[in-house]
Short mmCIF file of C-alpha atoms and ligand atoms in Angstrom, two decimals:
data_model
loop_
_atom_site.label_atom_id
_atom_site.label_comp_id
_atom_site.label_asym_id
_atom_site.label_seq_id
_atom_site.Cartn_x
_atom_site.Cartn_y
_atom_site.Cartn_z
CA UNK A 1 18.12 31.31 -7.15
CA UNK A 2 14.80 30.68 -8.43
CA UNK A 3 11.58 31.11 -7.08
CA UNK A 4 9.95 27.96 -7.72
CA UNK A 5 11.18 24.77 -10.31
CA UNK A 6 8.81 22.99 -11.85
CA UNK A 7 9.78 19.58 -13.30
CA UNK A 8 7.89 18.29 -16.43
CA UNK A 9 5.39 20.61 -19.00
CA UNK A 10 2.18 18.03 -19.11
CA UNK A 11 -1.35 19.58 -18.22
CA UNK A 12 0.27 19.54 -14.52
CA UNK A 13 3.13 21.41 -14.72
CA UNK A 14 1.96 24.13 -17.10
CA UNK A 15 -0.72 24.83 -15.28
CA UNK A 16 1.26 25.16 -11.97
CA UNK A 17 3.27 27.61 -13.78
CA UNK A 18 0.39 29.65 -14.75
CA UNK A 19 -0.69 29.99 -11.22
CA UNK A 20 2.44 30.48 -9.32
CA UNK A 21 3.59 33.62 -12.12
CA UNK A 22 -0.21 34.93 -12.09
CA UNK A 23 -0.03 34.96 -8.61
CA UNK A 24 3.66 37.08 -8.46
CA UNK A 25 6.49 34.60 -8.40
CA UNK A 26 9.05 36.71 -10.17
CA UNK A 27 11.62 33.72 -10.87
CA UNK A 28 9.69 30.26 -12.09
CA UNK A 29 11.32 27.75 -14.47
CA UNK A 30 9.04 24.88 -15.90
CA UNK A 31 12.04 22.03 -17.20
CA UNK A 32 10.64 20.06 -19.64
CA UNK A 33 12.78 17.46 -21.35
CA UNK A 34 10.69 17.93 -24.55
CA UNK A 35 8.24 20.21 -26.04
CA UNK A 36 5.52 20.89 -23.73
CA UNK A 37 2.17 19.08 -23.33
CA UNK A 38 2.42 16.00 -21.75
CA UNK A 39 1.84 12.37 -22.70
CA UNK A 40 -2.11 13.71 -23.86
CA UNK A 41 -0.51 15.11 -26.73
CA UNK A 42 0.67 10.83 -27.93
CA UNK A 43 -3.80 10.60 -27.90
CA UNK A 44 -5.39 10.61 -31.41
CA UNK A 45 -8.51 12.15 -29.68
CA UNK A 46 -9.43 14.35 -26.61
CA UNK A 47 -13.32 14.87 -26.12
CA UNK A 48 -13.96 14.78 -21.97
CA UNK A 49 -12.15 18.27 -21.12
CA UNK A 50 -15.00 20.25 -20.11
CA UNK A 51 -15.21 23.34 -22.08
CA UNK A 52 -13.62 22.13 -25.34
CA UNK A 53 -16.63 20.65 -27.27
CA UNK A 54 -14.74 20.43 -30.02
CA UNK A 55 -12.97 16.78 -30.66
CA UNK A 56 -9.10 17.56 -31.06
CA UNK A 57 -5.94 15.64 -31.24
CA UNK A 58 -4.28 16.27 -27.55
CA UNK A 59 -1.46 17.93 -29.50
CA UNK A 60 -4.21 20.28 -30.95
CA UNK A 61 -5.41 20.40 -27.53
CA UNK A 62 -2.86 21.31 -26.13
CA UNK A 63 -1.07 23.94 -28.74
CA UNK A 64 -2.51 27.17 -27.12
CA UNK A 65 -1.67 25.98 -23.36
CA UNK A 66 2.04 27.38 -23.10
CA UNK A 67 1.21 30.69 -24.72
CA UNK A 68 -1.47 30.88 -22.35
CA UNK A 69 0.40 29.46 -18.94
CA UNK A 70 3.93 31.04 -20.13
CA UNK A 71 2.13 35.02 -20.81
CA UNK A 72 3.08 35.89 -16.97
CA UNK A 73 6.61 35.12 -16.98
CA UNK A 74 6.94 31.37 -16.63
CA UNK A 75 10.26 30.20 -18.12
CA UNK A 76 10.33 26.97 -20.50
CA UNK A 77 14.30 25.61 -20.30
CA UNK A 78 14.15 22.22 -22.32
CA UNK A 79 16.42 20.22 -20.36
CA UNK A 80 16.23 16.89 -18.45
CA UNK A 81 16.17 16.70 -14.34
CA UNK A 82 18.10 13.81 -13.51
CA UNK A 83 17.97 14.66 -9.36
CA UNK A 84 16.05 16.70 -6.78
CA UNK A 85 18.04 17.09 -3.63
CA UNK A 86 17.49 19.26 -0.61
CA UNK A 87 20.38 22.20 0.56
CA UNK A 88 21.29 22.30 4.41
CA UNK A 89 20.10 25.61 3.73
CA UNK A 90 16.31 24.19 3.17
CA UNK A 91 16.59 25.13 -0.45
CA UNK A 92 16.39 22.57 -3.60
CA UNK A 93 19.57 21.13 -5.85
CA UNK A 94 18.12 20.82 -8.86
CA UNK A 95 20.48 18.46 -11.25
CA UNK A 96 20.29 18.93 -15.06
CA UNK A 97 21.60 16.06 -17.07
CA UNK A 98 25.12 17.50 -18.78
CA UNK A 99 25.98 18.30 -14.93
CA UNK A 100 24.61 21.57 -14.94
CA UNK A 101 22.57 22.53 -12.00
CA UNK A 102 20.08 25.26 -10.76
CA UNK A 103 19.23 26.01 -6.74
CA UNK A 104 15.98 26.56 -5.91
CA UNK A 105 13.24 27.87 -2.82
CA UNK A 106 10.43 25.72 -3.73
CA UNK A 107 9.77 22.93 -6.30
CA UNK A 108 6.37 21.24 -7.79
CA UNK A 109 7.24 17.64 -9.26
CA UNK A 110 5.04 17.11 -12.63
CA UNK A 111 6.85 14.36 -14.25
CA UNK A 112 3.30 12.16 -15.14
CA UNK A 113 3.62 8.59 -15.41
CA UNK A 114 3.29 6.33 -18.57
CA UNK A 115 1.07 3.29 -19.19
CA UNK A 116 3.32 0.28 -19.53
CA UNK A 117 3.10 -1.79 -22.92
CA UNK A 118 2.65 -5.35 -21.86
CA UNK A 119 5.23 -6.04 -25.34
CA UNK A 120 3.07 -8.61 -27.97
CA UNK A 121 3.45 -8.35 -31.63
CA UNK A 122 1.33 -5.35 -33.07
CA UNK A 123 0.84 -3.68 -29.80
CA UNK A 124 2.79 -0.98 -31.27
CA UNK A 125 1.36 -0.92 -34.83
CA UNK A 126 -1.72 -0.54 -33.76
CA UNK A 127 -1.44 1.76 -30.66
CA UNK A 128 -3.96 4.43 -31.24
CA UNK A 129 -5.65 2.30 -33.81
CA UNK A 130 -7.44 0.04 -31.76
CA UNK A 131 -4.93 -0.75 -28.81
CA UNK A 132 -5.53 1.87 -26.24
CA UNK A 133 -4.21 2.45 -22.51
CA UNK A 134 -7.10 4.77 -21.59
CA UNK A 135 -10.48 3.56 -21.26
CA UNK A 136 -12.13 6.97 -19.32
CA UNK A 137 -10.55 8.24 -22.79
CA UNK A 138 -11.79 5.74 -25.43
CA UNK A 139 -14.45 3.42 -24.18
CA UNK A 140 -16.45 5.65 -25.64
CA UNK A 141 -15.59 4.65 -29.35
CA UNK A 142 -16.78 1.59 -28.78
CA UNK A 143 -19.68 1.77 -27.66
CA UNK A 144 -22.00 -1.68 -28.61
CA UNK A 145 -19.02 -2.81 -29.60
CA UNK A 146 -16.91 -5.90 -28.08
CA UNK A 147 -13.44 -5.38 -26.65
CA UNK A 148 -10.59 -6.93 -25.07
CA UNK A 149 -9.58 -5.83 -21.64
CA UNK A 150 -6.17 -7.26 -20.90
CA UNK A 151 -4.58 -7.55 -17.31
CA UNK A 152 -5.04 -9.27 -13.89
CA UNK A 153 -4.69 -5.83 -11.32
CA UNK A 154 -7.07 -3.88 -9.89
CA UNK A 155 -6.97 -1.40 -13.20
CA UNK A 156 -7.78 -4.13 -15.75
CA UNK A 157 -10.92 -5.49 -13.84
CA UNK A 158 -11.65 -1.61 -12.72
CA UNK A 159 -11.36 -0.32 -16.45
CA UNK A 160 -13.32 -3.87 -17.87
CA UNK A 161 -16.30 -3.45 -15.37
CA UNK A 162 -16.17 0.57 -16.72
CA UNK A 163 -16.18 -0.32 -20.28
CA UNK A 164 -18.87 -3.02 -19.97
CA UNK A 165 -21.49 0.23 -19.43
CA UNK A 166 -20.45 1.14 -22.57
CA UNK A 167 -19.70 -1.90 -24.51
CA UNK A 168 -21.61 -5.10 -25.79
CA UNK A 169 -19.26 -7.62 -24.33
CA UNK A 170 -15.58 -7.10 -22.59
CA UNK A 171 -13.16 -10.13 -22.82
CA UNK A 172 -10.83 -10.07 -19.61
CA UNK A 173 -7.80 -11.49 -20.84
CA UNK A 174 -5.32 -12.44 -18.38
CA UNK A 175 -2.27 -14.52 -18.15
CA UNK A 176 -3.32 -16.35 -15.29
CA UNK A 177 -6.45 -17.66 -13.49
CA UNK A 178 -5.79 -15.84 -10.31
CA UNK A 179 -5.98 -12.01 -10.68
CA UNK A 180 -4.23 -9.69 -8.27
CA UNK A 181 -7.17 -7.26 -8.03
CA UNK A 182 -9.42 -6.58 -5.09
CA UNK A 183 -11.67 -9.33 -3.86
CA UNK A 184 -14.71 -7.31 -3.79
CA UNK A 185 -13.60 -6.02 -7.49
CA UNK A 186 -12.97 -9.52 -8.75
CA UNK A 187 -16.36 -10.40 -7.45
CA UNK A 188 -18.19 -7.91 -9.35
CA UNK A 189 -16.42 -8.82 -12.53
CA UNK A 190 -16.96 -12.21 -12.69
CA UNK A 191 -21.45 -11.31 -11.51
CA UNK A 192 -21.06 -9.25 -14.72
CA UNK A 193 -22.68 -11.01 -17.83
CA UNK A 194 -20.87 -8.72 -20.16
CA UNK A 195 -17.48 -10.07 -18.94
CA UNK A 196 -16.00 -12.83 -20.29
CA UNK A 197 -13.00 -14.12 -18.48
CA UNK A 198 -10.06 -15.62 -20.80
CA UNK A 199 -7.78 -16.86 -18.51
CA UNK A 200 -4.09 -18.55 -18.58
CA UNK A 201 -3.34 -17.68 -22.05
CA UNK A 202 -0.52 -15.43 -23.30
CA UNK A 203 -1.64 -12.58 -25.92
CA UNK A 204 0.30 -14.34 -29.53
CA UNK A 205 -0.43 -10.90 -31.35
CA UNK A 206 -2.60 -8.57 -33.01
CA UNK A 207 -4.01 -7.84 -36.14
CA UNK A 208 -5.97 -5.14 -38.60
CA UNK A 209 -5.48 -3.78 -41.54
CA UNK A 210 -4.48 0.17 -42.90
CA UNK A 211 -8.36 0.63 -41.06
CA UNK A 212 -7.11 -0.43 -37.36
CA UNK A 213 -7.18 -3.75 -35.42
CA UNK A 214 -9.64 -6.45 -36.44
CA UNK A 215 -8.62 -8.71 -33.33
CA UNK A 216 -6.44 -10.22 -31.29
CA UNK A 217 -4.91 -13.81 -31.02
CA UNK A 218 -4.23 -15.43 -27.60
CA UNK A 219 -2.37 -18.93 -27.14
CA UNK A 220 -2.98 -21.36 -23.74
CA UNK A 221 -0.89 -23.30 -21.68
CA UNK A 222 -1.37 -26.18 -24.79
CA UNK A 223 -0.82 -23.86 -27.61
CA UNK A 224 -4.28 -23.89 -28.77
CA UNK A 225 -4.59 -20.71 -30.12
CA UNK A 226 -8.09 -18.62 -29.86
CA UNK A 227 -9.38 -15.52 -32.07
CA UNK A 228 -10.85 -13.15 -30.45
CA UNK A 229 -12.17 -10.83 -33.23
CA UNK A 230 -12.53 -7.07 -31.67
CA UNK A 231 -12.17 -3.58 -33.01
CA UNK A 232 -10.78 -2.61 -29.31
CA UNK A 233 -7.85 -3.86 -27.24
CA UNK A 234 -7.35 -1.96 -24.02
CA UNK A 235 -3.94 -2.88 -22.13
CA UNK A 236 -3.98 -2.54 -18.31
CA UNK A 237 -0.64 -4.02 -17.39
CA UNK A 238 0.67 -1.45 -14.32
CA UNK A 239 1.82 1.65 -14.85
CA UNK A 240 5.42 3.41 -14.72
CA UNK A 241 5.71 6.07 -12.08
CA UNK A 242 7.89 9.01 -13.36
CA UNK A 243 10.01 8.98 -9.59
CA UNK A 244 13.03 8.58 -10.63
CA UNK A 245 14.58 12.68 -9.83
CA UNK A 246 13.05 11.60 -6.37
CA UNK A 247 16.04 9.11 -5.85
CA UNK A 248 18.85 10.35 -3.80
CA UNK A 249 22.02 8.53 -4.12
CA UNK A 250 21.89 6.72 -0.95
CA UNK A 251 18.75 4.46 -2.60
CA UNK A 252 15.95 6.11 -0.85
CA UNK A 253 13.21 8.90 -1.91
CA UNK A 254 13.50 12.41 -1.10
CA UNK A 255 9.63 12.54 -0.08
CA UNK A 256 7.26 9.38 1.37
CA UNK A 257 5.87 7.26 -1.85
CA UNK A 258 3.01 4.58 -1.48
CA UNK A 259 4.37 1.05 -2.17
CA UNK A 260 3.80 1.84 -6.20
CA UNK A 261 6.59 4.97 -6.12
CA UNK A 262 3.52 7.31 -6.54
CA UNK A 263 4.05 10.31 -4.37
CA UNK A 264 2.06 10.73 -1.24
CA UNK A 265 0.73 14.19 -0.86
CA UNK A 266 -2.17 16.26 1.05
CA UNK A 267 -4.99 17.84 -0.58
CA UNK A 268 -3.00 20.65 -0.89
CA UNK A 269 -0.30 18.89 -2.97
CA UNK A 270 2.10 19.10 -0.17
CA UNK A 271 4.42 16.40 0.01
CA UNK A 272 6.41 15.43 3.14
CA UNK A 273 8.93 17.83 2.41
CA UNK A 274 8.39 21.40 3.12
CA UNK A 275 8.51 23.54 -0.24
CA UNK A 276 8.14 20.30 -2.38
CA UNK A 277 5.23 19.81 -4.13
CA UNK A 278 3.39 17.04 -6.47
CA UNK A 279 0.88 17.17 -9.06
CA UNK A 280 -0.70 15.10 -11.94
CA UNK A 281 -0.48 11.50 -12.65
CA UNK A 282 3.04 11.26 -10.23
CA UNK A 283 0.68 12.01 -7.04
CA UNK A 284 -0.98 9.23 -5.46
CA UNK A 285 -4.77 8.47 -6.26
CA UNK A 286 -4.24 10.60 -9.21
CA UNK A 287 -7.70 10.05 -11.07
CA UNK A 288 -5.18 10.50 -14.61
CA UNK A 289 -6.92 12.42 -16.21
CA UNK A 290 -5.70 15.74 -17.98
CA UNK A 291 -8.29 18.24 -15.86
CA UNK A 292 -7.17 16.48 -12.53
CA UNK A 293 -3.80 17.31 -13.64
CA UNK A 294 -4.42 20.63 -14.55
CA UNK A 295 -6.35 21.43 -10.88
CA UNK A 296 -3.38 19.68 -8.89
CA UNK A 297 -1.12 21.76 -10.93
CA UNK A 298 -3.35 25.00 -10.05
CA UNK A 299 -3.00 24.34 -6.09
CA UNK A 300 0.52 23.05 -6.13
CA UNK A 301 1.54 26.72 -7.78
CA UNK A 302 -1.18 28.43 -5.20
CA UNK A 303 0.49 26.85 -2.32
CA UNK A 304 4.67 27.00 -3.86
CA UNK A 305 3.42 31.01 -4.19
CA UNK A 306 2.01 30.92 -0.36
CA UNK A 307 5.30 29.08 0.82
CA UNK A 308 7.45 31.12 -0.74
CA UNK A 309 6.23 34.64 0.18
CA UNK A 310 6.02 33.51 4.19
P1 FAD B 1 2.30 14.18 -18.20
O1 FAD B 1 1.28 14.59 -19.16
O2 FAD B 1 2.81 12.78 -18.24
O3 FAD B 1 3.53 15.20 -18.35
C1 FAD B 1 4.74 14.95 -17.72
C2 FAD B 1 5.82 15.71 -18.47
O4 FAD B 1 7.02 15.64 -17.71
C3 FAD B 1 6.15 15.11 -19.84
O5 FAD B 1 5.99 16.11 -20.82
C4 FAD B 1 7.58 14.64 -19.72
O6 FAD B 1 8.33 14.87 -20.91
C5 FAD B 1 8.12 15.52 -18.58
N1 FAD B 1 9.20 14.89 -17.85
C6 FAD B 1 9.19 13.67 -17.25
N2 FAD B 1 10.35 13.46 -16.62
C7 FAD B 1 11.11 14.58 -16.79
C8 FAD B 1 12.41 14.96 -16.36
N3 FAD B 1 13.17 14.15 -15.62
N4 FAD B 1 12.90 16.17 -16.73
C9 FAD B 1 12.14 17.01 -17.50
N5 FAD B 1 10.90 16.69 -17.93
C10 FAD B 1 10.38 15.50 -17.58
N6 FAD B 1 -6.73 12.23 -20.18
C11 FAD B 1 -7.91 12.84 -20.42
O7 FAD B 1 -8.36 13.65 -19.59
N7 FAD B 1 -8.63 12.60 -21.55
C12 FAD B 1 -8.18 11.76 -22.54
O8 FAD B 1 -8.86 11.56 -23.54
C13 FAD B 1 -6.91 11.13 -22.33
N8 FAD B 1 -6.40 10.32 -23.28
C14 FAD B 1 -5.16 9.77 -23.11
C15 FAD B 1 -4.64 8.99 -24.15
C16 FAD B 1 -3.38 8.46 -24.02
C17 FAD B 1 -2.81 7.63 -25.15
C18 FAD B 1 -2.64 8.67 -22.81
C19 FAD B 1 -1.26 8.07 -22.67
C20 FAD B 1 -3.16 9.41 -21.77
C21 FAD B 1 -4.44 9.97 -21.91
N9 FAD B 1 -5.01 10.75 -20.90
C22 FAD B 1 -6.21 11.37 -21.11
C23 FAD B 1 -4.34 10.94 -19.59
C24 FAD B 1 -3.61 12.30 -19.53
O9 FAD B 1 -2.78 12.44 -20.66
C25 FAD B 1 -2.78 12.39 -18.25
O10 FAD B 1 -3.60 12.17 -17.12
C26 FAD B 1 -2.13 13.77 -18.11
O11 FAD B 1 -1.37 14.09 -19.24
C27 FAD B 1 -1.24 13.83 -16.88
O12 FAD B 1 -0.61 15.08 -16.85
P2 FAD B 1 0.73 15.35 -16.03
O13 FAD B 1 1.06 16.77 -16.26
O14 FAD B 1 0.58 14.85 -14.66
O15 FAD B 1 1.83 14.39 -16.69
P1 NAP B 2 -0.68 -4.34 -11.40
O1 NAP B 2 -1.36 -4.54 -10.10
O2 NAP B 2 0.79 -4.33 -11.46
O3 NAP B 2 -1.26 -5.45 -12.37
C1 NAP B 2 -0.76 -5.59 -13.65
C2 NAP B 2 -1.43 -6.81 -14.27
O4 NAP B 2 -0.98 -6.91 -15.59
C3 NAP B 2 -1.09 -8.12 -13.54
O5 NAP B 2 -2.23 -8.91 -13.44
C4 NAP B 2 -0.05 -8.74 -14.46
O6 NAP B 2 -0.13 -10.15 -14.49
C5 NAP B 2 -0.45 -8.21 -15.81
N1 NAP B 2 0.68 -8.06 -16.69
C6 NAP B 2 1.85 -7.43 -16.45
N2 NAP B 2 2.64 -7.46 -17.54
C7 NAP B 2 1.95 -8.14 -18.49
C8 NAP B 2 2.24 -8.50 -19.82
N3 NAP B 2 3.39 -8.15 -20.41
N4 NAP B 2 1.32 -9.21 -20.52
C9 NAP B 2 0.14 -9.56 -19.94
N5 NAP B 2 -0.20 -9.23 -18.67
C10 NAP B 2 0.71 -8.54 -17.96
O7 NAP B 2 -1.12 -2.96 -12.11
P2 NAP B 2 -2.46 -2.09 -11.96
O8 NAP B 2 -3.65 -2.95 -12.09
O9 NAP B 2 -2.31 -0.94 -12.88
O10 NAP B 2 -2.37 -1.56 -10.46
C11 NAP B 2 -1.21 -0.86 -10.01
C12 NAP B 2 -1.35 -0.57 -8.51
O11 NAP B 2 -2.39 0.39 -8.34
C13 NAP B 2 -1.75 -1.81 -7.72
O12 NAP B 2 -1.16 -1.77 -6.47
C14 NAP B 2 -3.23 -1.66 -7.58
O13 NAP B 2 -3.74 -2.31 -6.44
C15 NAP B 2 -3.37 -0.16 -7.49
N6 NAP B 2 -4.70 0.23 -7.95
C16 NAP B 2 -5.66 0.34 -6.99
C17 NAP B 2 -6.92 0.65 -7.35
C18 NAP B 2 -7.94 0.78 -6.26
O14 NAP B 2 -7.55 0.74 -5.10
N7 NAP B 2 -9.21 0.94 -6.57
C19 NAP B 2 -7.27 0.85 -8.69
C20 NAP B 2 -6.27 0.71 -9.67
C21 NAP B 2 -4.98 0.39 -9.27
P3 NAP B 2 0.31 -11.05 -13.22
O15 NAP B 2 -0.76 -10.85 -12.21
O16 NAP B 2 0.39 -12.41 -13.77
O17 NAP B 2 1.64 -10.50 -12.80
#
């Protein structure tokens, strides 16, 4: 029986590990599908974690942070979670994929959520090159520069109206001419004389050279195709919540979620299920950010070490 499970090895999890072993949890298992780090270790460049003045890759970043989190007895077992259930007994089934399976008393859920790709030619190619899903991360870079903020949600018009403090002009390209965003949010974009709105075109493709991206090419409704030459695309199309171990076979979560499958939780990372816990990008109103991530993970392992010993 373990003490505490902790699904997924991102600046969350780790750091929940670190905690709950520092703090005497004898038995703690991190499960981490790959090597762990976290999706910050897919960024070319890391420069807001407070502390680290130094610009690194996030998988520099992020080398010295098992050493560091596993040195009081946290356990690393690479293997998938494909199912959190709860015991009549008030304890956790924990399913592996293979069919294997561990029980445990408490459980912190870390498994991050990923950007989604909104899928046009050289999104890929140039993913870290010019076409970013982070703008806290790298608005910065272009800074007097113009950029294309693409997306109709509260994120894309959030992140544009961020990233016109920072750049000379922000295209908001969107597929239609009605956004889905907040009206007070929509508002303040279109007052903005750094926004340009692009509306009801589809994104053809991008382009660049061995350098990065030199632009992008959008198509309307009539096929008249426009070239928006930028240095900076930043794609805001939703994200993918990392929920599915929450789904029990009947269909329905094993906690509350918001109506986006992000996981509702107190400030104390609690979710609605005693000895479950959530932390990092899964939790709802997660800022996404790797030191938000990193502090949720901190008082999701304070309270799985308080739960646990009463
Ligand atoms: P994640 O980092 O997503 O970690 C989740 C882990 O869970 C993953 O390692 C995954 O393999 C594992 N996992 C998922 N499902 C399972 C499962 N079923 N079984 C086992 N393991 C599982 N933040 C910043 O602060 N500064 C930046 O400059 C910055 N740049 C970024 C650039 C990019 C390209 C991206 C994508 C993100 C960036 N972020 C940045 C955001 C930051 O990476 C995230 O906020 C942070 O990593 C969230 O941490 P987490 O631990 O909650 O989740
Ligand atoms: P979202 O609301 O799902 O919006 C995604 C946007 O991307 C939509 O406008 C969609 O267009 C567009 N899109 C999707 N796929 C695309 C593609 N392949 N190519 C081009 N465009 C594409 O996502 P989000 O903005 O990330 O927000 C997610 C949730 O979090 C929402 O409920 C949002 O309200 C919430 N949120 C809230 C706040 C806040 O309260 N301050 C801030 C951020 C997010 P269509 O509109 O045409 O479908």
């Amino acid at each position: 029986m373990l003490d505490c499970a902790i699904i997924g090895g991102g600046p969350a999890g780790l750091s929940a590990g670190l905690y709950a072993t520092r703090g005497g949890l004898k038995n703690v298992v991190m499960f981490e599908k790959g090597m762990p780090g976290g999706q910050i270790t897919s960024s070319s460049e890391i420069e807001n974690y407070p502390g680290s003045p130094e610009i690194l890759s996030g998988l520099d970043f992020m080398a010295s942070w098992p050493e560091q989190c596993m040195r009081f007895g946290l356990k690393h077992a690479m293997d998938e979670v494909t199912r959190i259930s709860k015991n009549s007994d008030g304890t956790f089934h924990i399913a592996l994929s293979g069919g294997r399976s561990e029980t445990a008393k408490s459980v912190i859920v870390c498994t991050g959520a990923n950007p989604k790709r909104a899928n046009f030619e050289g999104e890929t190619e140039f993913f870290g090159r010019g076409v970013s899903t982070c703008a806290t991360c790298d608005g910065f870079f272009y800074k007097n520069k113009e950029v294309v903020a693409l997306g109709g949600g509260d994120t894309a018009l959030e992140e544009a109206l961020y990233l016109s403090h920072i750049c000379s002009k922000v295209y908001l390209v969107h597929r239609r001419d009605t956004f889905r965003a907040s009206p007070s949010t929509i508002e303040k974009v279109k007052n903005n004389p750094k926004i340009e709105l692009v509306l009801n075109v589809d994104v053809k493709k991008a382009y660049g050279d061995k350098m990065g991206l030199n632009g992008l090419i959008v198509v309307d409704k009539k096929g008249n195709e426009r070239d928006i030459v930028v240095p900076g695309v930043f794609v805001f199309v939703g994200m993918n919540v990392n929920n599915s171990i929450l789904k029990q076979e009947d269909g329905t979560f094993l906690c509350d979620m918001d109506d986006n499958g992000n996981v509702l939780v107190d400030l104390s990372m609690n979710t609605s299920v005693k000895g479950l816990f959530a932390a990092g990008d899964i939790r709802v109103k997660a800022s996404k950010q790797v030191i938000c991530a990193a502090g949720d993970g901190a008082t999701a392992g304070i309270q799985a070490l308080e739960y646990v010993n009463h």
